[in-house]
Amino acid sequence: YEQEVKADRKREHYGEAAALAAGAFAMYEAHEVKADPEHARTHKIEEEIAGVAALGSGGYALYEHHAVKTTERREDEVEGKKHHHHH
């Protein structure tokens, strides 16, 4: 279980980094729309694509975060620990 948790956490961090990078690129392209009006259409398209990539990467990071929690819960159940759910 420990190796599975480590792998999930690593993938979660990769997803977070990808979301951050894509978000930063989307912001750069949004700036370029104003700074380079001659090519505004191209920059707008690239901004939207980067925004979708950031959203997808963030979703992947969230998925991996839940995978870590699920694996930890399974490990606790095997070890006989009780899990309290807080809502």
JSON list of N, CA and C in Angstrom, two decimals:
[
{"chain": "A", "resi": 1, "resn": "TYR", "atom": "N", "xyz": [0.82, -1.21, 0.00]},
{"chain": "A", "resi": 1, "resn": "TYR", "atom": "CA", "xyz": [0.00, 0.00, 0.00]},
{"chain": "A", "resi": 1, "resn": "TYR", "atom": "C", "xyz": [0.85, 1.26, 0.00]},
{"chain": "A", "resi": 2, "resn": "GLU", "atom": "N", "xyz": [1.98, 1.21, 0.71]},
{"chain": "A", "resi": 2, "resn": "GLU", "atom": "CA", "xyz": [2.83, 2.41, 0.83]},
{"chain": "A", "resi": 2, "resn": "GLU", "atom": "C", "xyz": [3.34, 2.87, -0.53]},
{"chain": "A", "resi": 3, "resn": "GLN", "atom": "N", "xyz": [3.76, 1.92, -1.36]},
{"chain": "A", "resi": 3, "resn": "GLN", "atom": "CA", "xyz": [4.26, 2.28, -2.69]},
{"chain": "A", "resi": 3, "resn": "GLN", "atom": "C", "xyz": [3.14, 2.84, -3.56]},
{"chain": "A", "resi": 4, "resn": "GLU", "atom": "N", "xyz": [1.94, 2.28, -3.40]},
{"chain": "A", "resi": 4, "resn": "GLU", "atom": "CA", "xyz": [0.79, 2.76, -4.18]},
{"chain": "A", "resi": 4, "resn": "GLU", "atom": "C", "xyz": [0.46, 4.20, -3.78]},
{"chain": "A", "resi": 5, "resn": "VAL", "atom": "N", "xyz": [0.50, 4.49, -2.47]},
{"chain": "A", "resi": 5, "resn": "VAL", "atom": "CA", "xyz": [0.23, 5.85, -1.99]},
{"chain": "A", "resi": 5, "resn": "VAL", "atom": "C", "xyz": [1.30, 6.80, -2.51]},
{"chain": "A", "resi": 6, "resn": "LYS", "atom": "N", "xyz": [2.56, 6.39, -2.47]},
{"chain": "A", "resi": 6, "resn": "LYS", "atom": "CA", "xyz": [3.65, 7.24, -2.98]},
{"chain": "A", "resi": 6, "resn": "LYS", "atom": "C", "xyz": [3.45, 7.55, -4.46]},
{"chain": "A", "resi": 7, "resn": "ALA", "atom": "N", "xyz": [3.10, 6.53, -5.23]},
{"chain": "A", "resi": 7, "resn": "ALA", "atom": "CA", "xyz": [2.90, 6.72, -6.68]},
{"chain": "A", "resi": 7, "resn": "ALA", "atom": "C", "xyz": [1.71, 7.65, -6.93]},
{"chain": "A", "resi": 8, "resn": "ASP", "atom": "N", "xyz": [0.62, 7.46, -6.17]},
{"chain": "A", "resi": 8, "resn": "ASP", "atom": "CA", "xyz": [-0.55, 8.34, -6.34]},
{"chain": "A", "resi": 8, "resn": "ASP", "atom": "C", "xyz": [-0.20, 9.77, -5.97]},
{"chain": "A", "resi": 9, "resn": "ARG", "atom": "N", "xyz": [0.54, 9.95, -4.89]},
{"chain": "A", "resi": 9, "resn": "ARG", "atom": "CA", "xyz": [0.92, 11.31, -4.48]},
{"chain": "A", "resi": 9, "resn": "ARG", "atom": "C", "xyz": [1.80, 11.98, -5.53]},
{"chain": "A", "resi": 10, "resn": "LYS", "atom": "N", "xyz": [2.72, 11.20, -6.10]},
{"chain": "A", "resi": 10, "resn": "LYS", "atom": "CA", "xyz": [3.60, 11.75, -7.13]},
{"chain": "A", "resi": 10, "resn": "LYS", "atom": "C", "xyz": [2.78, 12.19, -8.34]},
{"chain": "A", "resi": 11, "resn": "ARG", "atom": "N", "xyz": [1.82, 11.34, -8.76]},
{"chain": "A", "resi": 11, "resn": "ARG", "atom": "CA", "xyz": [0.97, 11.71, -9.90]},
{"chain": "A", "resi": 11, "resn": "ARG", "atom": "C", "xyz": [0.10, 12.92, -9.55]},
{"chain": "A", "resi": 12, "resn": "GLU", "atom": "N", "xyz": [-0.34, 13.01, -8.30]},
{"chain": "A", "resi": 12, "resn": "GLU", "atom": "CA", "xyz": [-1.12, 14.17, -7.87]},
{"chain": "A", "resi": 12, "resn": "GLU", "atom": "C", "xyz": [-0.29, 15.44, -8.02]},
{"chain": "A", "resi": 13, "resn": "HIS", "atom": "N", "xyz": [0.96, 15.38, -7.60]},
{"chain": "A", "resi": 13, "resn": "HIS", "atom": "CA", "xyz": [1.84, 16.56, -7.70]},
{"chain": "A", "resi": 13, "resn": "HIS", "atom": "C", "xyz": [2.13, 16.91, -9.16]},
{"chain": "A", "resi": 14, "resn": "TYR", "atom": "N", "xyz": [2.28, 15.89, -10.01]},
{"chain": "A", "resi": 14, "resn": "TYR", "atom": "CA", "xyz": [2.48, 16.16, -11.44]},
{"chain": "A", "resi": 14, "resn": "TYR", "atom": "C", "xyz": [1.25, 16.87, -12.02]},
{"chain": "A", "resi": 15, "resn": "GLY", "atom": "N", "xyz": [0.07, 16.42, -11.63]},
{"chain": "A", "resi": 15, "resn": "GLY", "atom": "CA", "xyz": [-1.16, 17.06, -12.09]},
{"chain": "A", "resi": 15, "resn": "GLY", "atom": "C", "xyz": [-1.26, 18.50, -11.64]},
{"chain": "A", "resi": 16, "resn": "GLU", "atom": "N", "xyz": [-0.86, 18.74, -10.38]},
{"chain": "A", "resi": 16, "resn": "GLU", "atom": "CA", "xyz": [-0.88, 20.11, -9.85]},
{"chain": "A", "resi": 16, "resn": "GLU", "atom": "C", "xyz": [0.10, 21.00, -10.63]},
{"chain": "A", "resi": 17, "resn": "ALA", "atom": "N", "xyz": [1.29, 20.47, -10.89]},
{"chain": "A", "resi": 17, "resn": "ALA", "atom": "CA", "xyz": [2.30, 21.25, -11.61]},
{"chain": "A", "resi": 17, "resn": "ALA", "atom": "C", "xyz": [1.83, 21.54, -13.04]},
{"chain": "A", "resi": 18, "resn": "ALA", "atom": "N", "xyz": [1.23, 20.54, -13.68]},
{"chain": "A", "resi": 18, "resn": "ALA", "atom": "CA", "xyz": [0.73, 20.74, -15.04]},
{"chain": "A", "resi": 18, "resn": "ALA", "atom": "C", "xyz": [-0.39, 21.79, -15.06]},
{"chain": "A", "resi": 19, "resn": "ALA", "atom": "N", "xyz": [-1.27, 21.74, -14.06]},
{"chain": "A", "resi": 19, "resn": "ALA", "atom": "CA", "xyz": [-2.36, 22.72, -13.98]},
{"chain": "A", "resi": 19, "resn": "ALA", "atom": "C", "xyz": [-1.80, 24.12, -13.79]},
{"chain": "A", "resi": 20, "resn": "LEU", "atom": "N", "xyz": [-0.79, 24.23, -12.95]},
{"chain": "A", "resi": 20, "resn": "LEU", "atom": "CA", "xyz": [-0.16, 25.53, -12.71]},
{"chain": "A", "resi": 20, "resn": "LEU", "atom": "C", "xyz": [0.50, 26.06, -13.98]},
{"chain": "A", "resi": 21, "resn": "ALA", "atom": "N", "xyz": [1.24, 25.20, -14.67]},
{"chain": "A", "resi": 21, "resn": "ALA", "atom": "CA", "xyz": [1.93, 25.63, -15.89]},
{"chain": "A", "resi": 21, "resn": "ALA", "atom": "C", "xyz": [0.92, 26.01, -16.98]},
{"chain": "A", "resi": 22, "resn": "ALA", "atom": "N", "xyz": [-0.11, 25.21, -17.17]},
{"chain": "A", "resi": 22, "resn": "ALA", "atom": "CA", "xyz": [-1.10, 25.51, -18.20]},
{"chain": "A", "resi": 22, "resn": "ALA", "atom": "C", "xyz": [-1.86, 26.79, -17.85]},
{"chain": "A", "resi": 23, "resn": "GLY", "atom": "N", "xyz": [-2.15, 26.97, -16.57]},
{"chain": "A", "resi": 23, "resn": "GLY", "atom": "CA", "xyz": [-2.83, 28.20, -16.14]},
{"chain": "A", "resi": 23, "resn": "GLY", "atom": "C", "xyz": [-1.98, 29.43, -16.39]},
{"chain": "A", "resi": 24, "resn": "ALA", "atom": "N", "xyz": [-0.69, 29.31, -16.09]},
{"chain": "A", "resi": 24, "resn": "ALA", "atom": "CA", "xyz": [0.23, 30.43, -16.33]},
{"chain": "A", "resi": 24, "resn": "ALA", "atom": "C", "xyz": [0.31, 30.74, -17.83]},
{"chain": "A", "resi": 25, "resn": "PHE", "atom": "N", "xyz": [0.35, 29.70, -18.66]},
{"chain": "A", "resi": 25, "resn": "PHE", "atom": "CA", "xyz": [0.41, 29.92, -20.10]},
{"chain": "A", "resi": 25, "resn": "PHE", "atom": "C", "xyz": [-0.88, 30.57, -20.61]},
{"chain": "A", "resi": 26, "resn": "ALA", "atom": "N", "xyz": [-2.01, 30.16, -20.05]},
{"chain": "A", "resi": 26, "resn": "ALA", "atom": "CA", "xyz": [-3.29, 30.77, -20.43]},
{"chain": "A", "resi": 26, "resn": "ALA", "atom": "C", "xyz": [-3.29, 32.25, -20.07]},
{"chain": "A", "resi": 27, "resn": "MET", "atom": "N", "xyz": [-2.76, 32.59, -18.91]},
{"chain": "A", "resi": 27, "resn": "MET", "atom": "CA", "xyz": [-2.69, 34.00, -18.51]},
{"chain": "A", "resi": 27, "resn": "MET", "atom": "C", "xyz": [-1.76, 34.78, -19.44]},
{"chain": "A", "resi": 28, "resn": "TYR", "atom": "N", "xyz": [-0.66, 34.18, -19.82]},
{"chain": "A", "resi": 28, "resn": "TYR", "atom": "CA", "xyz": [0.28, 34.82, -20.75]},
{"chain": "A", "resi": 28, "resn": "TYR", "atom": "C", "xyz": [-0.41, 35.08, -22.08]},
{"chain": "A", "resi": 29, "resn": "GLU", "atom": "N", "xyz": [-1.13, 34.08, -22.58]},
{"chain": "A", "resi": 29, "resn": "GLU", "atom": "CA", "xyz": [-1.83, 34.25, -23.86]},
{"chain": "A", "resi": 29, "resn": "GLU", "atom": "C", "xyz": [-2.92, 35.31, -23.76]},
{"chain": "A", "resi": 30, "resn": "ALA", "atom": "N", "xyz": [-3.59, 35.40, -22.61]},
{"chain": "A", "resi": 30, "resn": "ALA", "atom": "CA", "xyz": [-4.61, 36.44, -22.41]},
{"chain": "A", "resi": 30, "resn": "ALA", "atom": "C", "xyz": [-3.96, 37.82, -22.50]},
{"chain": "A", "resi": 31, "resn": "HIS", "atom": "N", "xyz": [-2.76, 37.94, -21.95]},
{"chain": "A", "resi": 31, "resn": "HIS", "atom": "CA", "xyz": [-2.02, 39.20, -22.04]},
{"chain": "A", "resi": 31, "resn": "HIS", "atom": "C", "xyz": [-1.63, 39.48, -23.49]},
{"chain": "A", "resi": 32, "resn": "GLU", "atom": "N", "xyz": [-1.22, 38.45, -24.21]},
{"chain": "A", "resi": 32, "resn": "GLU", "atom": "CA", "xyz": [-0.79, 38.61, -25.60]},
{"chain": "A", "resi": 32, "resn": "GLU", "atom": "C", "xyz": [-1.94, 39.04, -26.51]},
{"chain": "A", "resi": 33, "resn": "VAL", "atom": "N", "xyz": [-3.17, 38.68, -26.15]},
{"chain": "A", "resi": 33, "resn": "VAL", "atom": "CA", "xyz": [-4.33, 39.12, -26.93]},
{"chain": "A", "resi": 33, "resn": "VAL", "atom": "C", "xyz": [-4.34, 40.64, -27.00]},
{"chain": "A", "resi": 34, "resn": "LYS", "atom": "N", "xyz": [-4.05, 41.28, -25.85]},
{"chain": "A", "resi": 34, "resn": "LYS", "atom": "CA", "xyz": [-4.05, 42.74, -25.79]},
{"chain": "A", "resi": 34, "resn": "LYS", "atom": "C", "xyz": [-2.76, 43.34, -26.36]},
{"chain": "A", "resi": 35, "resn": "ALA", "atom": "N", "xyz": [-1.64, 42.68, -26.11]},
{"chain": "A", "resi": 35, "resn": "ALA", "atom": "CA", "xyz": [-0.35, 43.22, -26.52]},
{"chain": "A", "resi": 35, "resn": "ALA", "atom": "C", "xyz": [-0.07, 43.05, -28.01]},
{"chain": "A", "resi": 36, "resn": "ASP", "atom": "N", "xyz": [-0.68, 42.05, -28.63]},
{"chain": "A", "resi": 36, "resn": "ASP", "atom": "CA", "xyz": [-0.44, 41.76, -30.05]},
{"chain": "A", "resi": 36, "resn": "ASP", "atom": "C", "xyz": [-1.78, 41.63, -30.78]},
{"chain": "A", "resi": 37, "resn": "PRO", "atom": "N", "xyz": [-2.48, 42.75, -30.96]},
{"chain": "A", "resi": 37, "resn": "PRO", "atom": "CA", "xyz": [-3.82, 42.68, -31.56]},
{"chain": "A", "resi": 37, "resn": "PRO", "atom": "C", "xyz": [-3.85, 42.10, -32.97]},
{"chain": "A", "resi": 38, "resn": "GLU", "atom": "N", "xyz": [-2.73, 42.18, -33.67]},
{"chain": "A", "resi": 38, "resn": "GLU", "atom": "CA", "xyz": [-2.67, 41.63, -35.03]},
{"chain": "A", "resi": 38, "resn": "GLU", "atom": "C", "xyz": [-2.89, 40.12, -35.04]},
{"chain": "A", "resi": 39, "resn": "HIS", "atom": "N", "xyz": [-2.45, 39.46, -33.98]},
{"chain": "A", "resi": 39, "resn": "HIS", "atom": "CA", "xyz": [-2.58, 38.00, -33.87]},
{"chain": "A", "resi": 39, "resn": "HIS", "atom": "C", "xyz": [-3.50, 37.61, -32.71]},
{"chain": "A", "resi": 40, "resn": "ALA", "atom": "N", "xyz": [-4.43, 38.49, -32.37]},
{"chain": "A", "resi": 40, "resn": "ALA", "atom": "CA", "xyz": [-5.30, 38.28, -31.20]},
{"chain": "A", "resi": 40, "resn": "ALA", "atom": "C", "xyz": [-6.10, 36.98, -31.31]},
{"chain": "A", "resi": 41, "resn": "ARG", "atom": "N", "xyz": [-6.58, 36.65, -32.50]},
{"chain": "A", "resi": 41, "resn": "ARG", "atom": "CA", "xyz": [-7.40, 35.44, -32.65]},
{"chain": "A", "resi": 41, "resn": "ARG", "atom": "C", "xyz": [-6.60, 34.19, -32.29]},
{"chain": "A", "resi": 42, "resn": "THR", "atom": "N", "xyz": [-5.37, 34.12, -32.77]},
{"chain": "A", "resi": 42, "resn": "THR", "atom": "CA", "xyz": [-4.51, 32.97, -32.46]},
{"chain": "A", "resi": 42, "resn": "THR", "atom": "C", "xyz": [-4.24, 32.90, -30.96]},
{"chain": "A", "resi": 43, "resn": "HIS", "atom": "N", "xyz": [-3.93, 34.04, -30.36]},
{"chain": "A", "resi": 43, "resn": "HIS", "atom": "CA", "xyz": [-3.65, 34.05, -28.92]},
{"chain": "A", "resi": 43, "resn": "HIS", "atom": "C", "xyz": [-4.88, 33.66, -28.11]},
{"chain": "A", "resi": 44, "resn": "LYS", "atom": "N", "xyz": [-6.05, 34.08, -28.56]},
{"chain": "A", "resi": 44, "resn": "LYS", "atom": "CA", "xyz": [-7.30, 33.74, -27.86]},
{"chain": "A", "resi": 44, "resn": "LYS", "atom": "C", "xyz": [-7.54, 32.24, -27.91]},
{"chain": "A", "resi": 45, "resn": "ILE", "atom": "N", "xyz": [-7.30, 31.62, -29.04]},
{"chain": "A", "resi": 45, "resn": "ILE", "atom": "CA", "xyz": [-7.46, 30.17, -29.19]},
{"chain": "A", "resi": 45, "resn": "ILE", "atom": "C", "xyz": [-6.47, 29.44, -28.28]},
{"chain": "A", "resi": 46, "resn": "GLU", "atom": "N", "xyz": [-5.21, 29.89, -28.29]},
{"chain": "A", "resi": 46, "resn": "GLU", "atom": "CA", "xyz": [-4.20, 29.26, -27.44]},
{"chain": "A", "resi": 46, "resn": "GLU", "atom": "C", "xyz": [-4.52, 29.45, -25.96]},
{"chain": "A", "resi": 47, "resn": "GLU", "atom": "N", "xyz": [-5.08, 30.60, -25.62]},
{"chain": "A", "resi": 47, "resn": "GLU", "atom": "CA", "xyz": [-5.50, 30.85, -24.23]},
{"chain": "A", "resi": 47, "resn": "GLU", "atom": "C", "xyz": [-6.58, 29.85, -23.82]},
{"chain": "A", "resi": 48, "resn": "GLU", "atom": "N", "xyz": [-7.56, 29.65, -24.69]},
{"chain": "A", "resi": 48, "resn": "GLU", "atom": "CA", "xyz": [-8.65, 28.73, -24.37]},
{"chain": "A", "resi": 48, "resn": "GLU", "atom": "C", "xyz": [-8.17, 27.29, -24.27]},
{"chain": "A", "resi": 49, "resn": "ILE", "atom": "N", "xyz": [-7.28, 26.89, -25.16]},
{"chain": "A", "resi": 49, "resn": "ILE", "atom": "CA", "xyz": [-6.73, 25.53, -25.11]},
{"chain": "A", "resi": 49, "resn": "ILE", "atom": "C", "xyz": [-5.95, 25.33, -23.81]},
{"chain": "A", "resi": 50, "resn": "ALA", "atom": "N", "xyz": [-5.14, 26.32, -23.45]},
{"chain": "A", "resi": 50, "resn": "ALA", "atom": "CA", "xyz": [-4.36, 26.22, -22.20]},
{"chain": "A", "resi": 50, "resn": "ALA", "atom": "C", "xyz": [-5.29, 26.19, -20.99]},
{"chain": "A", "resi": 51, "resn": "GLY", "atom": "N", "xyz": [-6.39, 26.93, -21.05]},
{"chain": "A", "resi": 51, "resn": "GLY", "atom": "CA", "xyz": [-7.36, 26.91, -19.96]},
{"chain": "A", "resi": 51, "resn": "GLY", "atom": "C", "xyz": [-7.99, 25.54, -19.79]},
{"chain": "A", "resi": 52, "resn": "VAL", "atom": "N", "xyz": [-8.33, 24.90, -20.89]},
{"chain": "A", "resi": 52, "resn": "VAL", "atom": "CA", "xyz": [-8.89, 23.54, -20.84]},
{"chain": "A", "resi": 52, "resn": "VAL", "atom": "C", "xyz": [-7.85, 22.56, -20.30]},
{"chain": "A", "resi": 53, "resn": "ALA", "atom": "N", "xyz": [-6.60, 22.72, -20.73]},
{"chain": "A", "resi": 53, "resn": "ALA", "atom": "CA", "xyz": [-5.53, 21.86, -20.23]},
{"chain": "A", "resi": 53, "resn": "ALA", "atom": "C", "xyz": [-5.34, 22.04, -18.73]},
{"chain": "A", "resi": 54, "resn": "ALA", "atom": "N", "xyz": [-5.43, 23.27, -18.25]},
{"chain": "A", "resi": 54, "resn": "ALA", "atom": "CA", "xyz": [-5.30, 23.54, -16.82]},
{"chain": "A", "resi": 54, "resn": "ALA", "atom": "C", "xyz": [-6.44, 22.89, -16.05]},
{"chain": "A", "resi": 55, "resn": "LEU", "atom": "N", "xyz": [-7.64, 22.99, -16.58]},
{"chain": "A", "resi": 55, "resn": "LEU", "atom": "CA", "xyz": [-8.80, 22.39, -15.94]},
{"chain": "A", "resi": 55, "resn": "LEU", "atom": "C", "xyz": [-8.67, 20.86, -15.89]},
{"chain": "A", "resi": 56, "resn": "GLY", "atom": "N", "xyz": [-8.25, 20.28, -17.00]},
{"chain": "A", "resi": 56, "resn": "GLY", "atom": "CA", "xyz": [-8.06, 18.82, -17.05]},
{"chain": "A", "resi": 56, "resn": "GLY", "atom": "C", "xyz": [-6.98, 18.35, -16.10]},
{"chain": "A", "resi": 57, "resn": "SER", "atom": "N", "xyz": [-5.88, 19.08, -16.03]},
{"chain": "A", "resi": 57, "resn": "SER", "atom": "CA", "xyz": [-4.79, 18.72, -15.13]},
{"chain": "A", "resi": 57, "resn": "SER", "atom": "C", "xyz": [-5.21, 18.84, -13.67]},
{"chain": "A", "resi": 58, "resn": "GLY", "atom": "N", "xyz": [-5.99, 19.88, -13.37]},
{"chain": "A", "resi": 58, "resn": "GLY", "atom": "CA", "xyz": [-6.50, 20.04, -12.02]},
{"chain": "A", "resi": 58, "resn": "GLY", "atom": "C", "xyz": [-7.44, 18.91, -11.64]},
{"chain": "A", "resi": 59, "resn": "GLY", "atom": "N", "xyz": [-8.27, 18.50, -12.58]},
{"chain": "A", "resi": 59, "resn": "GLY", "atom": "CA", "xyz": [-9.18, 17.37, -12.35]},
{"chain": "A", "resi": 59, "resn": "GLY", "atom": "C", "xyz": [-8.40, 16.08, -12.12]},
{"chain": "A", "resi": 60, "resn": "TYR", "atom": "N", "xyz": [-7.34, 15.88, -12.88]},
{"chain": "A", "resi": 60, "resn": "TYR", "atom": "CA", "xyz": [-6.50, 14.69, -12.69]},
{"chain": "A", "resi": 60, "resn": "TYR", "atom": "C", "xyz": [-5.84, 14.71, -11.31]},
{"chain": "A", "resi": 61, "resn": "ALA", "atom": "N", "xyz": [-5.34, 15.87, -10.90]},
{"chain": "A", "resi": 61, "resn": "ALA", "atom": "CA", "xyz": [-4.72, 15.99, -9.57]},
{"chain": "A", "resi": 61, "resn": "ALA", "atom": "C", "xyz": [-5.74, 15.67, -8.48]},
{"chain": "A", "resi": 62, "resn": "LEU", "atom": "N", "xyz": [-6.96, 16.13, -8.64]},
{"chain": "A", "resi": 62, "resn": "LEU", "atom": "CA", "xyz": [-8.02, 15.85, -7.66]},
{"chain": "A", "resi": 62, "resn": "LEU", "atom": "C", "xyz": [-8.33, 14.35, -7.64]},
{"chain": "A", "resi": 63, "resn": "TYR", "atom": "N", "xyz": [-8.39, 13.73, -8.81]},
{"chain": "A", "resi": 63, "resn": "TYR", "atom": "CA", "xyz": [-8.63, 12.29, -8.90]},
{"chain": "A", "resi": 63, "resn": "TYR", "atom": "C", "xyz": [-7.54, 11.52, -8.15]},
{"chain": "A", "resi": 64, "resn": "GLU", "atom": "N", "xyz": [-6.29, 11.90, -8.37]},
{"chain": "A", "resi": 64, "resn": "GLU", "atom": "CA", "xyz": [-5.18, 11.22, -7.69]},
{"chain": "A", "resi": 64, "resn": "GLU", "atom": "C", "xyz": [-5.22, 11.47, -6.19]},
{"chain": "A", "resi": 65, "resn": "HIS", "atom": "N", "xyz": [-5.65, 12.67, -5.77]},
{"chain": "A", "resi": 65, "resn": "HIS", "atom": "CA", "xyz": [-5.77, 12.98, -4.35]},
{"chain": "A", "resi": 65, "resn": "HIS", "atom": "C", "xyz": [-6.77, 12.02, -3.70]},
{"chain": "A", "resi": 66, "resn": "HIS", "atom": "N", "xyz": [-7.89, 11.78, -4.38]},
{"chain": "A", "resi": 66, "resn": "HIS", "atom": "CA", "xyz": [-8.89, 10.85, -3.86]},
{"chain": "A", "resi": 66, "resn": "HIS", "atom": "C", "xyz": [-8.36, 9.42, -3.86]},
{"chain": "A", "resi": 67, "resn": "ALA", "atom": "N", "xyz": [-7.53, 9.07, -4.84]},
{"chain": "A", "resi": 67, "resn": "ALA", "atom": "CA", "xyz": [-6.94, 7.74, -4.89]},
{"chain": "A", "resi": 67, "resn": "ALA", "atom": "C", "xyz": [-6.03, 7.52, -3.67]},
{"chain": "A", "resi": 68, "resn": "VAL", "atom": "N", "xyz": [-5.29, 8.55, -3.27]},
{"chain": "A", "resi": 68, "resn": "VAL", "atom": "CA", "xyz": [-4.43, 8.47, -2.09]},
{"chain": "A", "resi": 68, "resn": "VAL", "atom": "C", "xyz": [-5.30, 8.20, -0.87]},
{"chain": "A", "resi": 69, "resn": "LYS", "atom": "N", "xyz": [-6.37, 8.98, -0.72]},
{"chain": "A", "resi": 69, "resn": "LYS", "atom": "CA", "xyz": [-7.25, 8.82, 0.45]},
{"chain": "A", "resi": 69, "resn": "LYS", "atom": "C", "xyz": [-7.89, 7.44, 0.48]},
{"chain": "A", "resi": 70, "resn": "THR", "atom": "N", "xyz": [-8.32, 6.94, -0.68]},
{"chain": "A", "resi": 70, "resn": "THR", "atom": "CA", "xyz": [-8.94, 5.61, -0.75]},
{"chain": "A", "resi": 70, "resn": "THR", "atom": "C", "xyz": [-7.94, 4.53, -0.35]},
{"chain": "A", "resi": 71, "resn": "THR", "atom": "N", "xyz": [-6.73, 4.63, -0.85]},
{"chain": "A", "resi": 71, "resn": "THR", "atom": "CA", "xyz": [-5.70, 3.65, -0.53]},
{"chain": "A", "resi": 71, "resn": "THR", "atom": "C", "xyz": [-5.36, 3.70, 0.96]},
{"chain": "A", "resi": 72, "resn": "GLU", "atom": "N", "xyz": [-5.26, 4.91, 1.52]},
{"chain": "A", "resi": 72, "resn": "GLU", "atom": "CA", "xyz": [-4.97, 5.03, 2.95]},
{"chain": "A", "resi": 72, "resn": "GLU", "atom": "C", "xyz": [-6.10, 4.44, 3.78]},
{"chain": "A", "resi": 73, "resn": "ARG", "atom": "N", "xyz": [-7.36, 4.64, 3.36]},
{"chain": "A", "resi": 73, "resn": "ARG", "atom": "CA", "xyz": [-8.51, 4.08, 4.08]},
{"chain": "A", "resi": 73, "resn": "ARG", "atom": "C", "xyz": [-8.46, 2.56, 4.06]},
{"chain": "A", "resi": 74, "resn": "ARG", "atom": "N", "xyz": [-8.14, 1.99, 2.87]},
{"chain": "A", "resi": 74, "resn": "ARG", "atom": "CA", "xyz": [-8.03, 0.53, 2.75]},
{"chain": "A", "resi": 74, "resn": "ARG", "atom": "C", "xyz": [-6.95, -0.01, 3.66]},
{"chain": "A", "resi": 75, "resn": "GLU", "atom": "N", "xyz": [-5.82, 0.69, 3.70]},
{"chain": "A", "resi": 75, "resn": "GLU", "atom": "CA", "xyz": [-4.69, 0.27, 4.54]},
{"chain": "A", "resi": 75, "resn": "GLU", "atom": "C", "xyz": [-5.09, 0.31, 6.01]},
{"chain": "A", "resi": 76, "resn": "ASP", "atom": "N", "xyz": [-5.80, 1.37, 6.42]},
{"chain": "A", "resi": 76, "resn": "ASP", "atom": "CA", "xyz": [-6.25, 1.47, 7.80]},
{"chain": "A", "resi": 76, "resn": "ASP", "atom": "C", "xyz": [-7.21, 0.34, 8.16]},
{"chain": "A", "resi": 77, "resn": "GLU", "atom": "N", "xyz": [-8.10, -0.02, 7.23]},
{"chain": "A", "resi": 77, "resn": "GLU", "atom": "CA", "xyz": [-9.05, -1.09, 7.48]},
{"chain": "A", "resi": 77, "resn": "GLU", "atom": "C", "xyz": [-8.34, -2.42, 7.65]},
{"chain": "A", "resi": 78, "resn": "VAL", "atom": "N", "xyz": [-7.31, -2.65, 6.85]},
{"chain": "A", "resi": 78, "resn": "VAL", "atom": "CA", "xyz": [-6.53, -3.89, 6.96]},
{"chain": "A", "resi": 78, "resn": "VAL", "atom": "C", "xyz": [-5.82, -3.94, 8.31]},
{"chain": "A", "resi": 79, "resn": "GLU", "atom": "N", "xyz": [-5.33, -2.80, 8.77]},
{"chain": "A", "resi": 79, "resn": "GLU", "atom": "CA", "xyz": [-4.63, -2.73, 10.05]},
{"chain": "A", "resi": 79, "resn": "GLU", "atom": "C", "xyz": [-5.58, -2.68, 11.24]},
{"chain": "A", "resi": 80, "resn": "GLY", "atom": "N", "xyz": [-6.89, -2.58, 10.97]},
{"chain": "A", "resi": 80, "resn": "GLY", "atom": "CA", "xyz": [-7.87, -2.58, 12.04]},
{"chain": "A", "resi": 80, "resn": "GLY", "atom": "C", "xyz": [-8.16, -1.22, 12.63]},
{"chain": "A", "resi": 81, "resn": "LYS", "atom": "N", "xyz": [-7.67, -0.17, 12.02]},
{"chain": "A", "resi": 81, "resn": "LYS", "atom": "CA", "xyz": [-7.95, 1.18, 12.51]},
{"chain": "A", "resi": 81, "resn": "LYS", "atom": "C", "xyz": [-9.33, 1.60, 12.06]},
{"chain": "A", "resi": 82, "resn": "LYS", "atom": "N", "xyz": [-10.01, 2.38, 12.89]},
{"chain": "A", "resi": 82, "resn": "LYS", "atom": "CA", "xyz": [-11.34, 2.86, 12.53]},
{"chain": "A", "resi": 82, "resn": "LYS", "atom": "C", "xyz": [-11.22, 4.24, 11.91]},
{"chain": "A", "resi": 83, "resn": "HIS", "atom": "N", "xyz": [-12.08, 4.47, 10.94]},
{"chain": "A", "resi": 83, "resn": "HIS", "atom": "CA", "xyz": [-12.09, 5.76, 10.25]},
{"chain": "A", "resi": 83, "resn": "HIS", "atom": "C", "xyz": [-13.34, 6.52, 10.66]},
{"chain": "A", "resi": 84, "resn": "HIS", "atom": "N", "xyz": [-13.16, 7.75, 11.09]},
{"chain": "A", "resi": 84, "resn": "HIS", "atom": "CA", "xyz": [-14.29, 8.60, 11.43]},
{"chain": "A", "resi": 84, "resn": "HIS", "atom": "C", "xyz": [-14.51, 9.56, 10.28]},
{"chain": "A", "resi": 85, "resn": "HIS", "atom": "N", "xyz": [-15.72, 9.61, 9.80]},
{"chain": "A", "resi": 85, "resn": "HIS", "atom": "CA", "xyz": [-16.06, 10.51, 8.70]},
{"chain": "A", "resi": 85, "resn": "HIS", "atom": "C", "xyz": [-16.61, 11.81, 9.26]},
{"chain": "A", "resi": 86, "resn": "HIS", "atom": "N", "xyz": [-15.99, 12.90, 8.87]},
{"chain": "A", "resi": 86, "resn": "HIS", "atom": "CA", "xyz": [-16.45, 14.22, 9.30]},
{"chain": "A", "resi": 86, "resn": "HIS", "atom": "C", "xyz": [-17.10, 14.90, 8.11]},
{"chain": "A", "resi": 87, "resn": "HIS", "atom": "N", "xyz": [-18.28, 15.40, 8.31]},
{"chain": "A", "resi": 87, "resn": "HIS", "atom": "CA", "xyz": [-19.00, 16.07, 7.21]},
{"chain": "A", "resi": 87, "resn": "HIS", "atom": "C", "xyz": [-19.16, 17.52, 7.53]}
]
